[in-house]
Coordinates of C-alpha atoms in Angstrom, one line a residue:
Chain A
M14 CA 11.0 25.1 30.4
N15 CA 10.9 24.7 34.2
L16 CA 11.5 21.0 34.8
D17 CA 12.1 21.2 38.5
E18 CA 8.5 22.1 39.1
L19 CA 7.4 19.1 37.1
F20 CA 9.7 16.7 38.9
A21 CA 8.6 18.1 42.3
V22 CA 4.9 17.9 41.4
T23 CA 5.3 14.4 40.0
A24 CA 7.1 13.2 43.1
E25 CA 4.6 14.9 45.4
H26 CA 1.6 13.1 43.9
A27 CA 3.2 9.7 42.9
A28 CA 2.2 7.8 46.0
R29 CA -1.4 8.9 45.9
T30 CA -2.0 8.4 42.2
D31 CA -0.5 4.9 42.6
R32 CA -2.7 4.1 45.6
E33 CA -5.9 5.4 44.0
A34 CA -5.0 4.4 40.4
A35 CA -5.7 8.1 39.6
F36 CA -4.5 10.0 36.6
P37 CA -1.7 12.5 37.5
V38 CA -3.7 15.6 36.6
E39 CA -1.4 17.9 38.6
A40 CA 1.7 16.7 36.5
L41 CA -0.3 17.0 33.3
D42 CA -1.2 20.6 34.2
V43 CA 2.4 21.5 34.7
M44 CA 3.2 19.8 31.3
R45 CA 0.5 21.9 29.7
A46 CA 1.9 25.1 31.2
N47 CA 5.6 24.6 30.7
G48 CA 5.5 23.6 27.0
M49 CA 6.2 19.9 27.4
L50 CA 3.0 18.8 25.5
G51 CA 4.4 20.8 22.5
F52 CA 8.0 19.6 23.1
V53 CA 8.4 17.9 19.7
V54 CA 6.4 20.5 17.7
P55 CA 8.7 22.5 15.4
T56 CA 9.5 26.0 16.5
E57 CA 7.8 27.5 13.5
H58 CA 4.5 26.3 15.0
G59 CA 5.4 27.6 18.4
G60 CA 6.7 24.3 19.8
G61 CA 9.9 23.3 21.5
G62 CA 11.5 21.7 18.5
G63 CA 12.7 18.9 20.7
S64 CA 14.5 15.9 19.2
V65 CA 13.9 12.2 19.9
T66 CA 17.1 12.1 22.0
E67 CA 15.7 14.9 24.1
V68 CA 12.4 13.2 24.5
L69 CA 14.3 10.1 25.8
D70 CA 16.3 12.2 28.2
L71 CA 13.2 13.8 29.7
T72 CA 11.4 10.4 29.9
L73 CA 14.4 8.8 31.7
R74 CA 14.5 11.7 34.2
L75 CA 10.7 11.7 34.8
A76 CA 10.6 7.9 35.3
R77 CA 13.0 8.3 38.3
E78 CA 10.0 10.0 40.0
D79 CA 7.1 8.1 38.5
M80 CA 7.0 5.6 35.7
S81 CA 3.3 6.3 34.9
V82 CA 4.0 10.0 34.3
A83 CA 7.0 9.1 32.1
M84 CA 4.8 6.8 30.1
I85 CA 2.1 9.4 29.7
F86 CA 4.7 12.0 28.5
T87 CA 6.6 9.7 26.1
M88 CA 3.4 8.3 24.6
H89 CA 2.0 11.8 24.1
C90 CA 5.3 12.7 22.3
Q91 CA 4.9 9.6 20.1
Q92 CA 1.4 10.8 19.0
A93 CA 2.6 14.4 18.6
L94 CA 5.5 13.3 16.4
A95 CA 3.1 11.3 14.2
L96 CA 1.1 14.5 13.7
V97 CA 4.2 16.6 13.1
R98 CA 5.5 14.2 10.4
H99 CA 2.4 12.8 8.8
A100 CA -0.4 15.4 9.1
N101 CA -1.5 17.1 5.9
P102 CA -0.6 20.9 5.8
E103 CA -4.2 21.9 6.7
L104 CA -4.4 19.6 9.7
A105 CA -0.9 20.6 10.8
A106 CA -1.7 24.3 10.7
R107 CA -4.9 23.7 12.6
V108 CA -3.5 21.4 15.3
L109 CA 0.2 22.0 15.8
P110 CA 0.0 25.5 17.3
R111 CA -2.6 24.3 19.8
L112 CA -0.4 21.4 20.6
A113 CA 2.5 23.8 21.2
R114 CA 0.3 25.9 23.5
G115 CA -0.4 22.9 25.7
E116 CA -4.1 22.8 24.8
L117 CA -4.0 19.2 23.5
Y118 CA -3.1 16.1 25.4
L119 CA -3.2 13.2 22.9
A120 CA -4.2 9.6 23.5
S121 CA -3.9 6.8 21.0
V122 CA -6.8 4.5 20.2
T123 CA -5.0 1.6 18.6
T124 CA -5.9 -1.4 20.6
E125 CA -8.9 -3.5 19.5
R126 CA -10.8 -6.4 21.0
G127 CA -9.7 -9.6 19.4
K128 CA -6.3 -8.3 18.2
G129 CA -4.9 -6.8 21.4
G130 CA -2.0 -4.4 20.6
H131 CA -1.5 -5.7 17.0
L132 CA -1.0 -2.3 15.3
L133 CA -1.1 -3.3 11.7
S134 CA -4.6 -4.7 11.4
S135 CA -8.1 -3.5 12.2
E136 CA -11.6 -4.8 12.2
S137 CA -13.2 -1.4 12.9
V138 CA -15.1 -0.4 9.8
V139 CA -15.5 3.3 9.1
H140 CA -18.0 4.8 6.7
S141 CA -17.3 7.8 4.5
D142 CA -19.7 10.1 2.7
G143 CA -16.9 11.9 0.9
S144 CA -16.5 14.8 3.4
H145 CA -16.8 13.0 6.7
L146 CA -15.6 9.8 8.3
K147 CA -18.1 8.1 10.6
I148 CA -16.3 6.5 13.5
D149 CA -17.6 3.9 15.9
R150 CA -14.5 2.6 17.7
D151 CA -14.3 0.4 20.7
A152 CA -10.9 0.0 22.3
P153 CA -10.0 -2.1 25.4
I154 CA -7.1 0.0 26.5
V155 CA -6.6 3.8 26.0
T156 CA -3.8 5.2 28.1
G157 CA -4.9 8.5 29.6
G158 CA -8.1 8.2 27.6
P159 CA -10.5 10.0 30.0
H160 CA -8.2 13.0 30.3
A161 CA -7.2 13.3 26.6
D162 CA -8.3 16.4 24.5
A163 CA -7.8 14.6 21.2
Y164 CA -7.3 11.0 20.0
L165 CA -5.3 9.3 17.2
V166 CA -7.6 6.5 16.2
T167 CA -6.8 3.5 13.9
V168 CA -9.7 2.4 11.7
L169 CA -10.1 0.3 8.7
A170 CA -9.8 2.4 5.5
P171 CA -13.4 3.1 4.1
D172 CA -12.9 0.9 1.0
A173 CA -10.7 -1.7 2.6
T174 CA -10.7 -5.2 1.2
S175 CA -8.4 -6.7 3.9
P176 CA -7.8 -5.9 7.7
S177 CA -4.3 -4.6 6.9
Q178 CA -5.6 -1.4 5.2
V179 CA -5.6 0.7 8.3
S180 CA -5.9 4.5 8.4
L181 CA -5.0 6.8 11.2
V182 CA -7.6 9.5 12.1
Y183 CA -7.3 12.6 14.3
A184 CA -10.4 13.2 16.4
E185 CA -10.9 15.9 19.0
R186 CA -13.0 15.3 22.1
S187 CA -15.5 17.9 20.9
E188 CA -16.0 16.1 17.6
V189 CA -16.8 12.7 19.1
D190 CA -18.8 11.1 21.9
V191 CA -16.4 9.6 24.4
E192 CA -17.7 6.8 26.6
V193 CA -15.6 5.2 29.3
L194 CA -16.6 1.5 29.4
G195 CA -14.8 0.3 32.5
G196 CA -12.3 0.9 35.1
W197 CA -8.5 0.5 35.6
Q198 CA -7.4 -1.6 38.5
P199 CA -4.0 -3.0 37.6
L200 CA -0.9 -4.2 39.5
G201 CA 1.3 -1.4 38.3
M202 CA 1.4 1.7 36.0
R203 CA -1.7 2.5 38.0
A204 CA -1.6 6.3 37.3
T205 CA -1.8 5.8 33.5
R206 CA -5.6 5.3 33.7
S207 CA -5.6 3.0 30.7
V208 CA -9.3 2.3 30.5
P209 CA -11.6 0.7 27.9
M210 CA -13.4 3.3 25.8
R211 CA -15.8 3.8 22.9
L212 CA -15.5 6.7 20.5
T213 CA -18.4 7.5 18.2
G214 CA -19.0 10.5 15.9
Q215 CA -18.0 12.1 12.6
V216 CA -14.7 13.8 11.8
P217 CA -13.8 15.6 8.6
V218 CA -12.0 13.6 5.9
R219 CA -9.1 16.0 6.2
N220 CA -8.5 14.7 9.7
L221 CA -6.9 11.7 8.1
V222 CA -3.2 11.4 9.2
G223 CA -1.1 10.1 6.3
E224 CA -2.6 8.3 3.3
P225 CA -5.8 6.3 3.5
G226 CA -4.8 2.8 4.5
G227 CA -1.3 4.2 5.1
F228 CA -0.9 3.6 8.8
R229 CA 1.8 1.1 8.2
E230 CA 4.2 3.8 7.0
I231 CA 3.4 5.8 10.2
V232 CA 4.1 2.7 12.3
T233 CA 7.4 1.8 10.7
G234 CA 8.7 5.4 10.5
T235 CA 7.4 6.9 13.7
F236 CA 4.9 5.0 15.9
G237 CA 6.9 1.7 16.3
P238 CA 10.4 3.2 16.9
L239 CA 9.1 5.9 19.2
A240 CA 7.1 3.4 21.2
H241 CA 10.0 1.0 21.8
L242 CA 12.5 3.9 22.5
G243 CA 10.1 5.8 24.8
W244 CA 8.9 2.8 26.8
S245 CA 12.5 1.5 27.2
A246 CA 13.5 5.0 28.5
A247 CA 10.7 4.9 31.0
W248 CA 11.6 1.5 32.2
L249 CA 15.3 2.3 32.4
G250 CA 14.6 5.5 34.3
T251 CA 12.5 3.6 36.8
A252 CA 15.3 1.0 37.4
A253 CA 18.0 3.7 37.5
G254 CA 15.9 5.7 40.1
A255 CA 15.5 2.6 42.2
L256 CA 19.2 1.8 42.2
S257 CA 20.0 5.4 43.0
R258 CA 17.7 5.4 46.0
V259 CA 19.2 2.1 47.2
V260 CA 22.8 3.4 46.9
Q261 CA 22.0 6.7 48.6
F262 CA 20.4 4.6 51.5
L263 CA 23.4 2.3 51.7
R264 CA 25.8 5.2 51.8
G265 CA 23.9 7.0 54.6
E266 CA 24.3 6.5 58.3
A267 CA 21.3 4.3 58.7
G268 CA 22.2 2.2 55.8
R269 CA 25.8 1.6 56.9
K270 CA 24.5 0.5 60.3
Q271 CA 22.4 -2.2 58.8
F272 CA 24.4 -3.3 55.7
D273 CA 28.0 -4.3 55.5
T274 CA 29.3 -2.5 52.4
T275 CA 32.2 -4.9 52.2
S276 CA 29.9 -7.9 51.9
E277 CA 30.7 -9.8 48.7
L278 CA 27.1 -10.7 48.3
L279 CA 26.0 -7.1 48.4
L280 CA 28.8 -5.8 46.2
T281 CA 28.3 -8.6 43.6
G282 CA 24.6 -7.9 43.7
L283 CA 25.0 -4.2 43.1
A284 CA 27.4 -4.8 40.3
K285 CA 24.9 -7.0 38.5
V286 CA 22.1 -4.5 38.9
R287 CA 24.3 -1.6 37.7
G288 CA 25.5 -3.8 34.7
R289 CA 21.9 -4.5 33.7
I290 CA 21.1 -0.8 33.8
D291 CA 24.2 0.3 31.8
T292 CA 23.5 -2.4 29.2
V293 CA 20.0 -1.2 28.6
H294 CA 21.2 2.4 28.5
S295 CA 23.9 1.6 25.9
L296 CA 21.3 -0.3 23.8
L297 CA 18.8 2.6 24.1
R298 CA 21.4 5.2 23.0
N299 CA 22.6 3.1 20.1
T300 CA 19.1 2.3 18.9
S301 CA 18.2 6.0 19.1
R302 CA 21.2 6.9 17.1
V303 CA 20.3 4.3 14.4
V304 CA 16.7 5.4 14.2
E305 CA 17.7 9.1 13.9
S306 CA 20.3 8.4 11.2
T307 CA 18.7 5.6 9.1
E308 CA 16.3 6.5 6.2
D309 CA 14.6 3.1 5.7
L310 CA 13.7 1.7 9.1
T311 CA 12.1 -1.3 7.5
Q312 CA 15.5 -3.0 7.0
P313 CA 15.6 -6.2 9.1
P314 CA 18.7 -5.3 11.1
V315 CA 17.0 -2.1 12.2
Q316 CA 13.7 -3.8 13.1
L317 CA 15.7 -6.5 14.9
L318 CA 17.5 -3.9 17.0
L319 CA 14.3 -2.0 17.9
N320 CA 12.6 -5.2 19.0
T321 CA 15.7 -6.3 20.9
L322 CA 15.8 -3.0 22.7
K323 CA 12.2 -3.3 23.9
I324 CA 12.6 -7.0 24.9
T325 CA 15.9 -6.4 26.7
A326 CA 14.8 -3.2 28.5
A327 CA 11.6 -5.0 29.7
E328 CA 13.5 -8.0 31.0
Q329 CA 16.6 -6.3 32.4
C330 CA 14.9 -3.4 34.2
F331 CA 12.4 -5.6 35.9
T332 CA 15.1 -8.1 36.9
A333 CA 17.3 -5.2 38.2
V334 CA 14.6 -4.1 40.6
D335 CA 13.8 -7.6 41.6
E336 CA 17.4 -8.1 42.6
L337 CA 17.5 -4.9 44.5
I338 CA 14.5 -6.1 46.6
E339 CA 16.4 -9.3 47.3
L340 CA 19.5 -7.3 48.3
V341 CA 17.9 -4.9 50.8
G342 CA 15.4 -7.4 52.1
L343 CA 11.7 -7.4 53.2
R344 CA 11.5 -4.2 55.3
H345 CA 13.2 -1.8 52.8
G346 CA 12.4 -3.6 49.6
Y347 CA 9.0 -5.2 49.9
L348 CA 6.8 -2.9 52.0
T349 CA 4.5 -0.3 50.5
G350 CA 5.6 3.1 51.9
S351 CA 9.3 2.2 52.2
P352 CA 11.2 5.4 51.1
L353 CA 13.1 3.3 48.6
R354 CA 9.9 2.7 46.6
L355 CA 11.1 -0.6 45.3
E356 CA 7.8 -2.2 45.7
Q357 CA 6.1 0.2 43.3
A358 CA 8.9 0.1 40.8
F359 CA 8.6 -3.7 40.8
R360 CA 4.9 -3.6 40.2
D361 CA 5.3 -0.9 37.5
L362 CA 8.0 -2.8 35.7
R363 CA 6.1 -6.1 35.7
S364 CA 4.0 -4.5 32.9
A365 CA 7.0 -4.0 30.7
S366 CA 7.1 -7.5 29.1
L367 CA 3.4 -7.4 28.6
N368 CA 3.2 -3.9 27.1
Y369 CA 3.3 -5.0 23.4
G370 CA 4.1 -8.6 24.4
N371 CA 7.7 -9.7 24.4
Q372 CA 6.6 -13.2 23.2
R373 CA 5.2 -11.6 20.0
L374 CA 8.4 -9.7 19.5
Y375 CA 10.6 -12.8 19.9
L376 CA 8.5 -14.4 17.1
A377 CA 9.0 -11.4 14.9
N378 CA 12.7 -11.3 15.5
G379 CA 13.0 -15.0 14.7
T380 CA 11.5 -14.3 11.3
L381 CA 13.6 -11.2 10.8
S382 CA 16.8 -13.2 11.7
L383 CA 16.0 -15.5 8.8
L384 CA 15.9 -12.4 6.5
D385 CA 19.5 -11.4 7.4
Q386 CA 21.9 -14.1 6.4
Q387 CA 24.9 -11.9 6.7
V388 CA 24.0 -10.8 10.3
R389 CA 24.5 -7.1 9.5
L390 CA 25.1 -5.4 12.8
V391 CA 23.9 -1.8 13.2
Chain B
M12 CA 6.4 -10.9 -15.2
D13 CA 6.4 -14.7 -15.4
A14 CA 2.9 -16.0 -16.1
N15 CA 3.2 -18.5 -13.3
F16 CA 4.2 -15.9 -10.7
P17 CA 0.6 -15.1 -9.4
A18 CA 0.1 -18.8 -8.8
V19 CA 3.3 -19.0 -6.7
L20 CA 2.0 -16.0 -4.6
Q21 CA -1.6 -17.1 -4.3
P22 CA -1.3 -19.4 -1.2
F23 CA 0.0 -16.4 0.8
L24 CA -2.7 -14.0 -0.2
K25 CA -5.8 -14.9 1.6
Y26 CA -7.7 -11.8 0.7
A27 CA -7.0 -12.1 -3.1
G28 CA -10.3 -13.9 -3.6
G29 CA -11.0 -14.4 -7.3
Q30 CA -9.5 -11.1 -8.4
E31 CA -6.8 -11.0 -10.9
I32 CA -3.3 -10.5 -9.5
T33 CA -1.4 -7.9 -11.5
G34 CA 1.9 -6.1 -11.1
E35 CA 0.2 -3.3 -9.2
S36 CA -1.5 -5.6 -6.7
R37 CA -0.4 -4.6 -3.2
L38 CA 0.8 -7.7 -1.3
R39 CA -0.2 -6.6 2.2
D40 CA -3.6 -5.5 1.0
L41 CA -4.1 -9.0 -0.3
G42 CA -3.2 -10.5 3.1
L43 CA 0.6 -10.9 3.3
D44 CA 1.9 -10.2 6.8
S45 CA 5.4 -10.0 8.1
M46 CA 5.4 -13.5 9.6
Q47 CA 4.3 -15.0 6.2
S48 CA 6.7 -13.0 4.1
I49 CA 9.6 -15.4 5.0
Q50 CA 7.5 -18.4 3.8
L51 CA 6.6 -16.5 0.6
L52 CA 10.3 -15.7 0.1
F53 CA 11.2 -19.4 0.4
A54 CA 8.5 -20.4 -2.1
V55 CA 9.6 -17.7 -4.6
E56 CA 13.3 -18.7 -4.2
D57 CA 12.5 -22.4 -4.8
A58 CA 10.3 -21.6 -7.8
Y59 CA 12.9 -19.4 -9.5
H60 CA 16.1 -21.0 -8.2
V61 CA 17.3 -17.7 -6.9
S62 CA 18.4 -16.3 -3.6
L63 CA 17.5 -12.7 -2.8
P64 CA 20.3 -10.9 -1.1
D65 CA 19.7 -9.4 2.4
E66 CA 19.8 -5.8 1.0
L67 CA 16.6 -6.4 -1.0
L68 CA 14.5 -7.7 1.9
T69 CA 12.8 -4.4 2.8
D70 CA 9.2 -3.3 2.9
D71 CA 9.7 -1.7 -0.6
T72 CA 10.5 -5.1 -2.1
F73 CA 7.4 -6.7 -0.6
A74 CA 5.1 -3.8 -1.5
T75 CA 3.6 -5.0 -4.7
V76 CA 3.6 -8.1 -6.9
G77 CA 5.6 -6.0 -9.4
S78 CA 8.2 -4.8 -6.9
L79 CA 8.8 -8.4 -5.7
W80 CA 9.1 -9.6 -9.3
A81 CA 11.6 -6.8 -10.1
A82 CA 13.7 -8.0 -7.2
I83 CA 13.7 -11.6 -8.5
E84 CA 14.5 -10.4 -12.0
S85 CA 17.5 -8.4 -10.7
V86 CA 19.1 -11.6 -9.4
R87 CA 18.1 -14.1 -12.1
P88 CA 20.9 -15.3 -14.4
A89 CA 20.8 -13.6 -17.8
A90 CA 20.8 -17.0 -19.6
Q91 CA 17.6 -18.0 -17.9
E92 CA 15.9 -14.7 -19.0
A93 CA 16.8 -15.5 -22.6
S94 CA 15.3 -19.0 -22.5

């Protein structure tokens, strides 16, 4: 897998895709060609057999160039892993080899008007005639949606009696009508092209991923952990890249002329930023270890840790870049086009606390804390 | 299962409607969400004078009416079962 080409292509187009809020098609083409879209597909299906830890390593590295591309990669791996682990044998045989060949970029259709990013409920009724599922699904935010070759869609199970009976369905672009309902003009993560979309059409019943109404198991085992780990890695890589550029600048001739590297204000500031980044990194690695070595991820201590990782990474990575801007000042920190690219990192990272809202996770962790009287640390 | 158990659960199951609640009834399908499960736990613990240990508070315990009842049974004093 030639990663240098991907990093170079990503860096080359990062400023333009941010400015134009354009999807990084050039980086996606490299990912298709170099096997990254099949990175987590087992080798027996022709994939890279990559582990969760390796996905996080790549996400971290990519985010140093461009947070949007890192998000696109890590979220694709999350969907791909859902298929690897939960697709029935027929669906796996049909889809995984194509995923390995880079033919399928996956997007998830899990948001819904009225419930936002709430994963575990749906109001989207689906009809079944026994052999096909008839989908009519409207989603306010689909990351990479216009460029995806296939979608993982949450819908209410056909015979559902409550909104919690959610199924996950695989739908290829050729099987459904895909309508883009609006644009994407955000503050940051601009290259993710996360537009509102409507999917209508019929897919075979065998495209069901997991059990009917069984999306909860996919969320607790794969979707949730991978989302929090992958996003956190993308945010951490963005902040680490920003600090690295600042340190390289301060160490250079121009930097040393402008900044006094014995200044206590500067040194204390750098120490705090570095500390935030190391804290998030430690938390990310520990959480990843726990997720990969724990069978029942629904235990409150594990859920608490996963939510804490997401909350902490979102807060600390954003604060780290905010503090870097304060340290280097207006010209180097605040201007678009500054080689330090702190302004873009700041805008990109502002999304972190909103991307599956921290507020909601604090509420969940309050409840989970009450379920763990012993305070079992994992 | 205690005959009164469905009545203890009923206030937390907004999609139960008029249907009979049995051991196989799936709590989440009937409307239990994670935020409410702590309130349901308190109600159950008060009703049966038990305290469920942390180790039992997983998704599996809150899967069905029967699995939650089994968890309660596992911590009820033997004397109470006999009475």
